[in-house]
Structures are given as C-alpha cells and as structure tokens.
mmCIF file of C-alpha atoms in Angstrom:
data_model
loop_
_atom_site.group_PDB
_atom_site.id
_atom_site.type_symbol
_atom_site.label_atom_id
_atom_site.label_comp_id
_atom_site.label_asym_id
_atom_site.label_seq_id
_atom_site.Cartn_x
_atom_site.Cartn_y
_atom_site.Cartn_z
ATOM 1 C CA UNK U 1 -16.658 5.263 21.684
ATOM 2 C CA UNK U 2 -16.051 6.949 18.383
ATOM 3 C CA UNK U 3 -14.217 4.732 15.114
ATOM 4 C CA UNK U 4 -10.761 5.762 15.530
ATOM 5 C CA UNK U 5 -10.089 6.017 11.371
ATOM 6 C CA UNK U 6 -9.765 9.505 9.477
ATOM 7 C CA UNK U 7 -12.131 10.084 7.415
ATOM 8 C CA UNK U 8 -10.557 12.514 5.339
ATOM 9 C CA UNK U 9 -8.798 9.909 2.701
ATOM 10 C CA UNK U 10 -4.971 12.041 2.485
ATOM 11 C CA UNK U 11 -5.590 11.666 6.781
ATOM 12 C CA UNK U 12 -6.161 7.963 5.822
ATOM 13 C CA UNK U 13 -3.873 7.185 3.896
ATOM 14 C CA UNK U 14 -1.006 9.141 5.291
ATOM 15 C CA UNK U 15 -1.354 6.932 8.333
ATOM 16 C CA UNK U 16 -1.892 4.101 6.496
ATOM 17 C CA UNK U 17 1.618 5.453 5.416
ATOM 18 C CA UNK U 18 3.067 5.940 8.706
ATOM 19 C CA UNK U 19 1.728 2.290 10.123
ATOM 20 C CA UNK U 20 3.683 0.755 7.528
ATOM 21 C CA UNK U 21 6.591 3.380 8.285
ATOM 22 C CA UNK U 22 6.734 1.826 11.452
ATOM 23 C CA UNK U 23 6.402 -1.674 10.968
ATOM 24 C CA UNK U 24 9.394 -1.605 8.053
ATOM 25 C CA UNK U 25 11.217 -0.390 10.863
ATOM 26 C CA UNK U 26 10.149 -2.837 13.243
ATOM 27 C CA UNK U 27 11.424 -5.796 10.601
ATOM 28 C CA UNK U 28 14.769 -4.355 10.707
ATOM 29 C CA UNK U 29 15.134 -4.313 14.209
ATOM 30 C CA UNK U 30 13.460 -8.093 14.433
ATOM 31 C CA UNK U 31 15.564 -10.641 15.981
ATOM 32 C CA UNK U 32 14.687 -14.360 15.531
ATOM 33 C CA UNK U 33 12.631 -16.190 12.112
ATOM 34 C CA UNK U 34 8.860 -16.113 14.158
ATOM 35 C CA UNK U 35 9.221 -12.600 14.331
ATOM 36 C CA UNK U 36 10.309 -11.689 11.218
ATOM 37 C CA UNK U 37 7.535 -14.202 10.006
ATOM 38 C CA UNK U 38 4.851 -11.805 11.671
ATOM 39 C CA UNK U 39 5.981 -8.828 10.816
ATOM 40 C CA UNK U 40 6.022 -8.541 7.482
ATOM 41 C CA UNK U 41 3.042 -10.482 7.084
ATOM 42 C CA UNK U 42 1.419 -7.998 8.887
ATOM 43 C CA UNK U 43 3.375 -5.646 6.857
ATOM 44 C CA UNK U 44 1.798 -7.341 3.802
ATOM 45 C CA UNK U 45 -1.807 -7.717 4.757
ATOM 46 C CA UNK U 46 -2.065 -3.736 5.220
ATOM 47 C CA UNK U 47 -0.541 -2.772 1.823
ATOM 48 C CA UNK U 48 -2.565 -5.343 0.293
ATOM 49 C CA UNK U 49 -5.247 -3.565 1.718
ATOM 50 C CA UNK U 50 -3.710 -0.297 1.183
ATOM 51 C CA UNK U 51 -2.672 -0.498 -2.333
ATOM 52 C CA UNK U 52 -6.928 -2.120 -2.804
ATOM 53 C CA UNK U 53 -8.470 1.016 -1.082
ATOM 54 C CA UNK U 54 -5.891 3.638 -3.116
ATOM 55 C CA UNK U 55 -6.947 1.907 -6.254
ATOM 56 C CA UNK U 56 -10.667 1.191 -6.053
ATOM 57 C CA UNK U 57 -11.114 4.020 -4.346
ATOM 58 C CA UNK U 58 -8.678 6.848 -4.431
ATOM 59 C CA UNK U 59 -7.164 6.993 -7.317
ATOM 60 C CA UNK U 60 -10.405 6.559 -9.218
ATOM 61 C CA UNK U 61 -11.261 8.958 -7.832
ATOM 62 C CA UNK U 62 -8.295 11.408 -8.833
ATOM 63 C CA UNK U 63 -9.118 10.359 -12.592
ATOM 64 C CA UNK U 64 -8.731 14.297 -14.554
ATOM 65 C CA UNK U 65 -7.779 15.522 -11.158
ATOM 66 C CA UNK U 66 -4.473 15.121 -11.258
ATOM 67 C CA UNK U 67 -1.915 13.695 -13.738
ATOM 68 C CA UNK U 68 -2.068 10.969 -15.729
ATOM 69 C CA UNK U 69 0.981 9.755 -15.885
ATOM 70 C CA UNK U 70 1.748 10.237 -12.117
ATOM 71 C CA UNK U 71 -1.212 8.300 -11.838
ATOM 72 C CA UNK U 72 -0.642 5.381 -14.061
ATOM 73 C CA UNK U 73 2.593 5.160 -12.085
ATOM 74 C CA UNK U 74 1.739 4.951 -8.950
ATOM 75 C CA UNK U 75 -0.650 1.464 -10.042
ATOM 76 C CA UNK U 76 2.540 0.424 -12.096
ATOM 77 C CA UNK U 77 4.304 1.061 -8.652
ATOM 78 C CA UNK U 78 1.776 -0.736 -6.312
ATOM 79 C CA UNK U 79 1.813 -4.109 -9.726
ATOM 80 C CA UNK U 80 5.505 -4.145 -8.474
ATOM 81 C CA UNK U 81 4.818 -3.924 -4.604
ATOM 82 C CA UNK U 82 2.795 -6.544 -4.949
ATOM 83 C CA UNK U 83 4.708 -9.262 -6.890
ATOM 84 C CA UNK U 84 7.095 -9.187 -4.179
ATOM 85 C CA UNK U 85 3.881 -9.356 -1.878
ATOM 86 C CA UNK U 86 3.805 -12.275 -3.042
ATOM 87 C CA UNK U 87 7.028 -14.132 -2.435
ATOM 88 C CA UNK U 88 7.151 -12.549 0.743
ATOM 89 C CA UNK U 89 3.733 -14.625 1.837
ATOM 90 C CA UNK U 90 4.636 -17.390 -0.013
ATOM 91 C CA UNK U 91 7.956 -17.725 2.128
ATOM 92 C CA UNK U 92 9.312 -17.340 4.744
ATOM 93 C CA UNK U 93 12.804 -16.136 6.747
ATOM 94 C CA UNK U 94 15.094 -18.835 6.522
ATOM 95 C CA UNK U 95 15.223 -18.877 2.914
ATOM 96 C CA UNK U 96 18.260 -16.620 1.085
ATOM 97 C CA UNK U 97 16.091 -13.352 -0.399
ATOM 98 C CA UNK U 98 13.185 -13.119 2.315
ATOM 99 C CA UNK U 99 14.803 -10.420 4.044
ATOM 100 C CA UNK U 100 16.086 -8.486 0.836
ATOM 101 C CA UNK U 101 13.126 -8.925 -0.671
ATOM 102 C CA UNK U 102 11.084 -7.209 2.857
ATOM 103 C CA UNK U 103 14.418 -5.093 2.149
ATOM 104 C CA UNK U 104 13.278 -4.063 -1.782
ATOM 105 C CA UNK U 105 9.888 -4.171 -0.770
ATOM 106 C CA UNK U 106 10.911 -1.284 1.261
ATOM 107 C CA UNK U 107 12.653 1.309 -0.733
ATOM 108 C CA UNK U 108 9.183 0.834 -3.387
ATOM 109 C CA UNK U 109 6.750 1.435 -0.484
ATOM 110 C CA UNK U 110 9.217 4.829 0.397
ATOM 111 C CA UNK U 111 9.623 5.968 -2.823
ATOM 112 C CA UNK U 112 5.515 5.040 -3.514
ATOM 113 C CA UNK U 113 4.740 7.452 -0.354
ATOM 114 C CA UNK U 114 7.475 9.675 -1.241
ATOM 115 C CA UNK U 115 5.577 10.976 -4.626
ATOM 116 C CA UNK U 116 2.438 10.438 -3.867
ATOM 117 C CA UNK U 117 3.291 13.125 -0.293
ATOM 118 C CA UNK U 118 5.352 15.967 -2.268
ATOM 119 C CA UNK U 119 4.179 19.460 -1.906
ATOM 120 C CA UNK U 120 3.299 20.669 -4.576
ATOM 121 C CA UNK U 121 3.215 18.224 -7.725
ATOM 122 C CA UNK U 122 2.267 14.916 -5.704
ATOM 123 C CA UNK U 123 -0.051 13.295 -5.744
ATOM 124 C CA UNK U 124 -2.236 14.168 -2.786
ATOM 125 C CA UNK U 125 -1.351 18.103 -3.383
ATOM 126 C CA UNK U 126 -3.005 18.065 -6.828
ATOM 127 C CA UNK U 127 -6.182 15.766 -5.841
ATOM 128 C CA UNK U 128 -6.647 19.325 -3.071
ATOM 129 C CA UNK U 129 -6.380 21.081 -5.429
ATOM 130 C CA UNK U 130 -8.694 19.575 -8.075
ATOM 131 C CA UNK U 131 -10.967 19.894 -5.699
ATOM 132 C CA UNK U 132 -11.878 16.321 -4.984
ATOM 133 C CA UNK U 133 -14.353 15.826 -2.195
ATOM 134 C CA UNK U 134 -11.631 14.600 0.972
ATOM 135 C CA UNK U 135 -14.062 13.095 2.673
ATOM 136 C CA UNK U 136 -16.006 11.246 0.420
ATOM 137 C CA UNK U 137 -13.691 9.541 -0.156
ATOM 138 C CA UNK U 138 -12.264 8.820 2.319
ATOM 139 C CA UNK U 139 -15.494 7.536 3.780
ATOM 140 C CA UNK U 140 -15.842 5.358 0.589
ATOM 141 C CA UNK U 141 -11.919 4.350 1.461
ATOM 142 C CA UNK U 142 -12.353 3.673 5.550
ATOM 143 C CA UNK U 143 -15.668 1.417 4.547
ATOM 144 C CA UNK U 144 -13.719 -0.774 2.486
ATOM 145 C CA UNK U 145 -10.983 -1.471 3.963
ATOM 146 C CA UNK U 146 -13.290 -2.019 7.342
ATOM 147 C CA UNK U 147 -14.709 -5.362 5.681
ATOM 148 C CA UNK U 148 -10.906 -5.982 3.976
ATOM 149 C CA UNK U 149 -9.248 -6.179 7.332
ATOM 150 C CA UNK U 150 -12.288 -8.044 8.604
ATOM 151 C CA UNK U 151 -11.853 -10.414 6.012
ATOM 152 C CA UNK U 152 -7.671 -10.669 6.108
ATOM 153 C CA UNK U 153 -9.185 -11.269 9.849
ATOM 154 C CA UNK U 154 -11.498 -13.943 9.244
ATOM 155 C CA UNK U 155 -8.485 -16.272 6.536
ATOM 156 C CA UNK U 156 -10.657 -14.697 3.510
ATOM 157 C CA UNK U 157 -7.145 -13.679 2.836
ATOM 158 C CA UNK U 158 -7.158 -11.609 -0.915
ATOM 159 C CA UNK U 159 -4.533 -12.353 -2.755
ATOM 160 C CA UNK U 160 -2.948 -8.967 -4.401
ATOM 161 C CA UNK U 161 -4.486 -8.956 -8.307
ATOM 162 C CA UNK U 162 -1.859 -6.796 -10.649
ATOM 163 C CA UNK U 163 -3.426 -4.429 -12.312
ATOM 164 C CA UNK U 164 -1.186 -4.070 -14.871
ATOM 165 C CA UNK U 165 0.355 -6.663 -14.956
ATOM 166 C CA UNK U 166 -1.094 -9.975 -16.585
ATOM 167 C CA UNK U 167 0.836 -13.559 -14.124
ATOM 168 C CA UNK U 168 -0.940 -15.882 -15.876
ATOM 169 C CA UNK U 169 0.574 -14.428 -19.123
ATOM 170 C CA UNK U 170 3.956 -15.341 -17.971
ATOM 171 C CA UNK U 171 3.272 -17.947 -17.501
ATOM 172 C CA UNK U 172 3.390 -18.777 -13.441
#
C-alpha cells in the first residue's frame, strides 16, 4: 500500500494544519476531562512534531528564499506555542487555566497558519516563488515526521525545545 503522506512540503504542512484545526474543534466540543485530556495530548504531540520538522527542515530550506523577518517571526511563534504545550502537557483539565491555555494555543496556531498560508506574501507562496524543491524538502520532512511519531508512540516523547528562548536563563 502506498504511503498516504504528501511528498510536497507545502501539502504535508497544510495537511498537518487541517488536522490540528480539526483537533482544536473537537476539543472545543468535548465533554468530560478524559476526552479533553486525550485531545489536548494529541494536539500537543501533533504540534510538537510539526514544529520540529519545520524548524529542522522547512525553515532552513527557506533561508535566502523567504523574507528573513517572516522566518524569524515563525521561530518566535513556535517558541510561544512550545511554552503553552509544555504547560498543557504538565497539567490537566481539572486545573483552572487548562481550557484557557488550549484556547490561547489554538488562537496562536491559527495566526501562525494564516501567515504561512497567505497568498502572495505568505511563507509558502514565497518559498514556491523562490524555486524551493518542494518534493525533496517534503520527502525529508516526511521521513523525520515518521521517526518522530514512532518515538512518540514508543514513549520517547520529545519535549519541545525553544529556539529563541532559553528557559533555563529564566530560572525555570
């Protein structure tokens, strides 16, 4: 059976975006702490893997092709999301701010996705116009994603690492 993972980098990233949007919508509609916790954990896993393949493969491939300010902003947005992901993973639906953290994460991701997917000036448009080899980049991303998901399933949950924020310098 053929691998259903898109090999075009942008198609792969957009598929991830749609999946996470659906998970956030399911969380909003969820009843019961157990269901909310399971959905929040899946959201966190999907976003952690997605951010990792963007930061390890897609963003470096975009350097010199996509506006530097847009790339820098994307890294910072990822770091903000990672802080919330860590808090969500460490907490539970019985905590006072849990739903609020998931909601704010959803809003952050919605903003980030909009900037990547905008026509003309968005990151994806700039990368295509710049001649990035989307199939080659997509194949590298798909391979890394497969390995990261396997690590997650075997209990080797990678903790999100912040690129622009050194948490240890904040005394955490």
